[in-house]
Amino acid sequence: MPPSVARFLRRAFAVTALLGLGSARAETPDLPLGLYPSYPPLDMRDTTTGDLEGFDIDLATALSQRMGMTPRMVETGFAQLIPSLLTGRIRMFFNGMVDTPLRRESVSFVDYLQSGFQFVTLSGDAHAPSSLPELCGRRVAASRVTSVPAELLAWSDRNCVAKKRPPVLLFATENSADARLQLREGRVVAALQDSLTLPWTVEISGHTLQALGEPFHLSPLGIGLPKGGADFTCRVSKAFSALQQDGTYLALIHKWHLPESAALPTQPILKACTDHAP
């Protein structure tokens, strides 16, 4: 082969390789994902390495890869998740945010979990209530900075007052951890908390805590997305549905000890997403 032809072919192969590399990079664009690592077992840091871990991190990674994108976690305060999405700092967020009509005025959601409320008591305590009616007339702890106290009082009205039993006595605490501390110290007979995190709480307590009753008032939790970005929302919806169908979703539910009640059934593709949508 003449030297001039050989040089030409080498250059041609080099250009082709570069074009191929550029194409591969174009197929995996950066996807900034907002989350706040303070909601175990969804979003947290490994206490040894400091690395982000949890159900949301694993699901976000699998979802991004399914969409042909490269995930980049952006630590963002919970109150800043929506503003960060609106300003374009992130393109998606996780963190177990409840999907409400008011929030849908600002952002779009693809629901991915559901959570409610559930009572927790001390295990092995002879004085602990063994049934829900036994909570009536007794002190129950609830974090004052959440909607849990209102849910507790509403539960008391339905299940105690309406049935001619004494109401539950609300013991307001600083947060959920404080509610469990009051339980351990015997100031209350139970605490009410987020049902999504209860199995994890029981697990890390060494099973010194136990659930009482079933979760109630389940609400959808959504992946936050830019409002008006129909094509991108459709891509996320389709990718999430695929992860449900191939078993990845349930495998992550089990890995992170989320309750069965947290899992959503396989979701249909959003009505707005037609066959020709990306």
CSV table of N, CA and C in Angstrom, one decimal, residues 203-272:
chain,number,residue,atom,x,y,z
A,203,GLU,N,-35.4,-1.2,62.3
A,203,GLU,CA,-34.2,-2.0,62.0
A,203,GLU,C,-33.0,-1.4,62.7
A,204,ILE,N,-32.8,-0.1,62.6
A,204,ILE,CA,-31.6,0.5,63.2
A,204,ILE,C,-31.7,0.6,64.8
A,205,SER,N,-32.9,0.4,65.3
A,205,SER,CA,-33.1,0.4,66.7
A,205,SER,C,-32.8,-0.9,67.4
A,206,GLY,N,-32.4,-1.9,66.5
A,206,GLY,CA,-32.2,-3.2,67.0
A,206,GLY,C,-33.5,-3.9,67.5
A,207,HIS,N,-34.6,-3.4,66.8
A,207,HIS,CA,-35.9,-4.0,67.1
A,207,HIS,C,-36.3,-3.7,68.6
A,208,THR,N,-35.8,-2.7,69.2
A,208,THR,CA,-36.4,-2.2,70.5
A,208,THR,C,-37.7,-1.5,70.3
A,209,LEU,N,-37.9,-1.1,69.0
A,209,LEU,CA,-39.2,-0.4,68.6
A,209,LEU,C,-40.0,-1.4,67.8
A,210,GLN,N,-41.3,-1.1,67.7
A,210,GLN,CA,-42.1,-2.0,66.8
A,210,GLN,C,-43.3,-1.1,66.3
A,211,ALA,N,-43.8,-1.5,65.2
A,211,ALA,CA,-45.0,-0.8,64.6
A,211,ALA,C,-46.2,-1.3,65.3
A,212,LEU,N,-47.2,-0.4,65.4
A,212,LEU,CA,-48.5,-0.7,65.9
A,212,LEU,C,-49.5,-0.3,64.9
A,213,GLY,N,-50.3,-1.2,64.4
A,213,GLY,CA,-51.3,-0.9,63.4
A,213,GLY,C,-50.7,-0.8,62.0
A,214,GLU,N,-51.6,-0.4,61.1
A,214,GLU,CA,-51.2,-0.3,59.7
A,214,GLU,C,-51.0,1.2,59.3
A,215,PRO,N,-50.3,1.5,58.2
A,215,PRO,CA,-50.2,2.9,57.8
A,215,PRO,C,-51.6,3.4,57.4
A,216,PHE,N,-51.8,4.7,57.6
A,216,PHE,CA,-53.0,5.3,57.2
A,216,PHE,C,-52.8,6.6,56.5
A,217,HIS,N,-53.8,7.1,55.8
A,217,HIS,CA,-53.7,8.4,55.0
A,217,HIS,C,-52.5,8.4,54.1
A,218,LEU,N,-52.4,7.5,53.2
A,218,LEU,CA,-51.3,7.4,52.3
A,218,LEU,C,-51.4,8.5,51.2
A,219,SER,N,-50.3,9.1,50.9
A,219,SER,CA,-50.2,10.2,49.9
A,219,SER,C,-49.1,9.9,48.9
A,220,PRO,N,-49.2,10.3,47.7
A,220,PRO,CA,-48.1,10.1,46.7
A,220,PRO,C,-46.9,11.0,46.9
A,221,LEU,N,-45.8,10.5,46.7
A,221,LEU,CA,-44.5,11.2,46.7
A,221,LEU,C,-44.0,11.3,45.3
A,222,GLY,N,-43.5,12.5,44.9
A,222,GLY,CA,-43.2,12.6,43.4
A,222,GLY,C,-41.8,13.0,43.2
A,223,ILE,N,-41.3,12.6,42.0
A,223,ILE,CA,-40.1,13.1,41.4
A,223,ILE,C,-40.4,14.5,40.8
A,224,GLY,N,-39.7,15.5,41.2
A,224,GLY,CA,-40.0,16.9,40.8
A,224,GLY,C,-39.4,17.2,39.4
A,225,LEU,N,-40.1,17.8,38.5
A,225,LEU,CA,-39.7,18.0,37.2
A,225,LEU,C,-40.1,19.4,36.7
A,226,PRO,N,-39.4,20.0,35.8
A,226,PRO,CA,-39.8,21.4,35.3
A,226,PRO,C,-41.2,21.3,34.7
A,227,LYS,N,-42.0,22.3,35.1
A,227,LYS,CA,-43.4,22.4,34.6
A,227,LYS,C,-43.3,22.9,33.1
A,228,GLY,N,-44.1,22.3,32.2
A,228,GLY,CA,-44.0,22.7,30.8
A,228,GLY,C,-43.1,21.9,30.0
A,229,GLY,N,-42.2,21.1,30.6
A,229,GLY,CA,-41.3,20.3,29.8
A,229,GLY,C,-41.9,18.9,29.5
A,230,ALA,N,-42.9,18.9,28.7
A,230,ALA,CA,-43.7,17.7,28.5
A,230,ALA,C,-42.8,16.5,27.9
A,231,ASP,N,-41.9,16.8,27.0
A,231,ASP,CA,-41.0,15.8,26.5
A,231,ASP,C,-40.2,15.1,27.5
A,232,PHE,N,-39.6,16.0,28.4
A,232,PHE,CA,-38.7,15.4,29.4
A,232,PHE,C,-39.5,14.6,30.5
A,233,THR,N,-40.7,15.1,30.8
A,233,THR,CA,-41.5,14.4,31.8
A,233,THR,C,-41.9,13.1,31.2
A,234,CYS,N,-42.2,13.0,29.9
A,234,CYS,CA,-42.6,11.7,29.3
A,234,CYS,C,-41.4,10.8,29.3
A,235,ARG,N,-40.2,11.3,29.1
A,235,ARG,CA,-39.0,10.4,29.2
A,235,ARG,C,-38.9,9.8,30.6
A,236,VAL,N,-39.1,10.6,31.6
A,236,VAL,CA,-38.9,10.2,33.0
A,236,VAL,C,-40.0,9.2,33.3
A,237,SER,N,-41.3,9.4,32.8
A,237,SER,CA,-42.4,8.5,33.1
A,237,SER,C,-42.2,7.2,32.5
A,238,LYS,N,-41.7,7.2,31.2
A,238,LYS,CA,-41.4,5.9,30.5
A,238,LYS,C,-40.3,5.1,31.2
A,239,ALA,N,-39.2,5.9,31.6
A,239,ALA,CA,-38.1,5.2,32.2
A,239,ALA,C,-38.5,4.6,33.5
A,240,PHE,N,-39.3,5.3,34.3
A,240,PHE,CA,-39.7,4.8,35.6
A,240,PHE,C,-40.6,3.6,35.4
A,241,SER,N,-41.5,3.6,34.5
A,241,SER,CA,-42.4,2.5,34.2
A,241,SER,C,-41.5,1.3,33.8
A,242,ALA,N,-40.5,1.5,33.0
A,242,ALA,CA,-39.6,0.4,32.6
A,242,ALA,C,-38.9,-0.2,33.8
A,243,LEU,N,-38.5,0.6,34.8
A,243,LEU,CA,-37.8,0.1,36.0
A,243,LEU,C,-38.8,-0.7,36.9
A,244,GLN,N,-40.0,-0.3,36.8
A,244,GLN,CA,-41.0,-1.1,37.5
A,244,GLN,C,-41.2,-2.5,36.9
A,245,GLN,N,-41.3,-2.5,35.6
A,245,GLN,CA,-41.6,-3.7,34.8
A,245,GLN,C,-40.4,-4.7,34.9
A,246,ASP,N,-39.2,-4.2,34.9
A,246,ASP,CA,-38.0,-5.1,34.9
A,246,ASP,C,-37.6,-5.6,36.3
A,247,GLY,N,-38.3,-5.1,37.3
A,247,GLY,CA,-38.0,-5.6,38.7
A,247,GLY,C,-37.0,-4.7,39.5
A,248,THR,N,-36.4,-3.7,38.8
A,248,THR,CA,-35.4,-2.9,39.5
A,248,THR,C,-36.1,-2.1,40.7
A,249,TYR,N,-37.3,-1.6,40.4
A,249,TYR,CA,-38.0,-0.8,41.4
A,249,TYR,C,-38.2,-1.6,42.7
A,250,LEU,N,-38.8,-2.8,42.6
A,250,LEU,CA,-39.1,-3.6,43.8
A,250,LEU,C,-37.9,-4.1,44.5
A,251,ALA,N,-36.8,-4.3,43.7
A,251,ALA,CA,-35.5,-4.8,44.3
A,251,ALA,C,-35.0,-3.6,45.2
A,252,LEU,N,-35.1,-2.4,44.8
A,252,LEU,CA,-34.7,-1.3,45.6
A,252,LEU,C,-35.6,-1.1,46.8
A,253,ILE,N,-36.9,-1.3,46.6
A,253,ILE,CA,-37.8,-1.2,47.8
A,253,ILE,C,-37.3,-2.2,48.9
A,254,HIS,N,-37.0,-3.4,48.5
A,254,HIS,CA,-36.5,-4.4,49.4
A,254,HIS,C,-35.1,-4.1,50.0
A,255,LYS,N,-34.2,-3.6,49.1
A,255,LYS,CA,-32.9,-3.4,49.5
A,255,LYS,C,-32.8,-2.3,50.7
A,256,TRP,N,-33.7,-1.3,50.6
A,256,TRP,CA,-33.7,-0.2,51.6
A,256,TRP,C,-34.7,-0.4,52.6
A,257,HIS,N,-35.3,-1.6,52.7
A,257,HIS,CA,-36.3,-1.9,53.8
A,257,HIS,C,-37.5,-1.0,53.9
A,258,LEU,N,-37.9,-0.5,52.7
A,258,LEU,CA,-39.1,0.3,52.7
A,258,LEU,C,-40.3,-0.7,52.8
A,259,PRO,N,-41.4,-0.2,53.4
A,259,PRO,CA,-42.6,-1.1,53.6
A,259,PRO,C,-43.3,-1.4,52.3
A,260,GLU,N,-44.0,-2.5,52.2
A,260,GLU,CA,-44.7,-2.9,51.0
A,260,GLU,C,-45.7,-1.8,50.6
A,261,SER,N,-46.2,-1.1,51.7
A,261,SER,CA,-47.3,-0.1,51.4
A,261,SER,C,-46.7,1.1,50.6
A,262,ALA,N,-45.3,1.3,50.6
A,262,ALA,CA,-44.7,2.4,50.0
A,262,ALA,C,-44.6,2.2,48.5
A,263,ALA,N,-44.7,1.0,48.0
A,263,ALA,CA,-44.5,0.7,46.6
A,263,ALA,C,-45.8,1.0,45.8
A,264,LEU,N,-45.6,1.7,44.7
A,264,LEU,CA,-46.7,2.0,43.8
A,264,LEU,C,-46.8,0.8,42.8
A,265,PRO,N,-48.0,0.5,42.4
A,265,PRO,CA,-48.2,-0.5,41.3
A,265,PRO,C,-47.6,0.1,40.0
A,266,THR,N,-47.3,-0.8,39.1
A,266,THR,CA,-46.8,-0.3,37.8
A,266,THR,C,-47.6,0.8,37.2
A,267,GLN,N,-47.0,1.9,37.0
A,267,GLN,CA,-47.7,3.1,36.5
A,267,GLN,C,-47.9,3.1,35.0
A,268,PRO,N,-49.1,3.5,34.6
A,268,PRO,CA,-49.2,3.7,33.1
A,268,PRO,C,-48.5,4.9,32.7
A,269,ILE,N,-48.1,4.9,31.4
A,269,ILE,CA,-47.4,6.1,30.9
A,269,ILE,C,-48.4,7.3,30.9
A,270,LEU,N,-47.9,8.4,31.3
A,270,LEU,CA,-48.8,9.6,31.4
A,270,LEU,C,-49.6,9.8,30.1
A,271,LYS,N,-50.9,10.2,30.3
A,271,LYS,CA,-51.8,10.3,29.1
A,271,LYS,C,-51.2,11.3,28.1
A,272,ALA,N,-50.5,12.3,28.5
A,272,ALA,CA,-50.0,13.3,27.6
A,272,ALA,C,-48.8,12.7,26.7
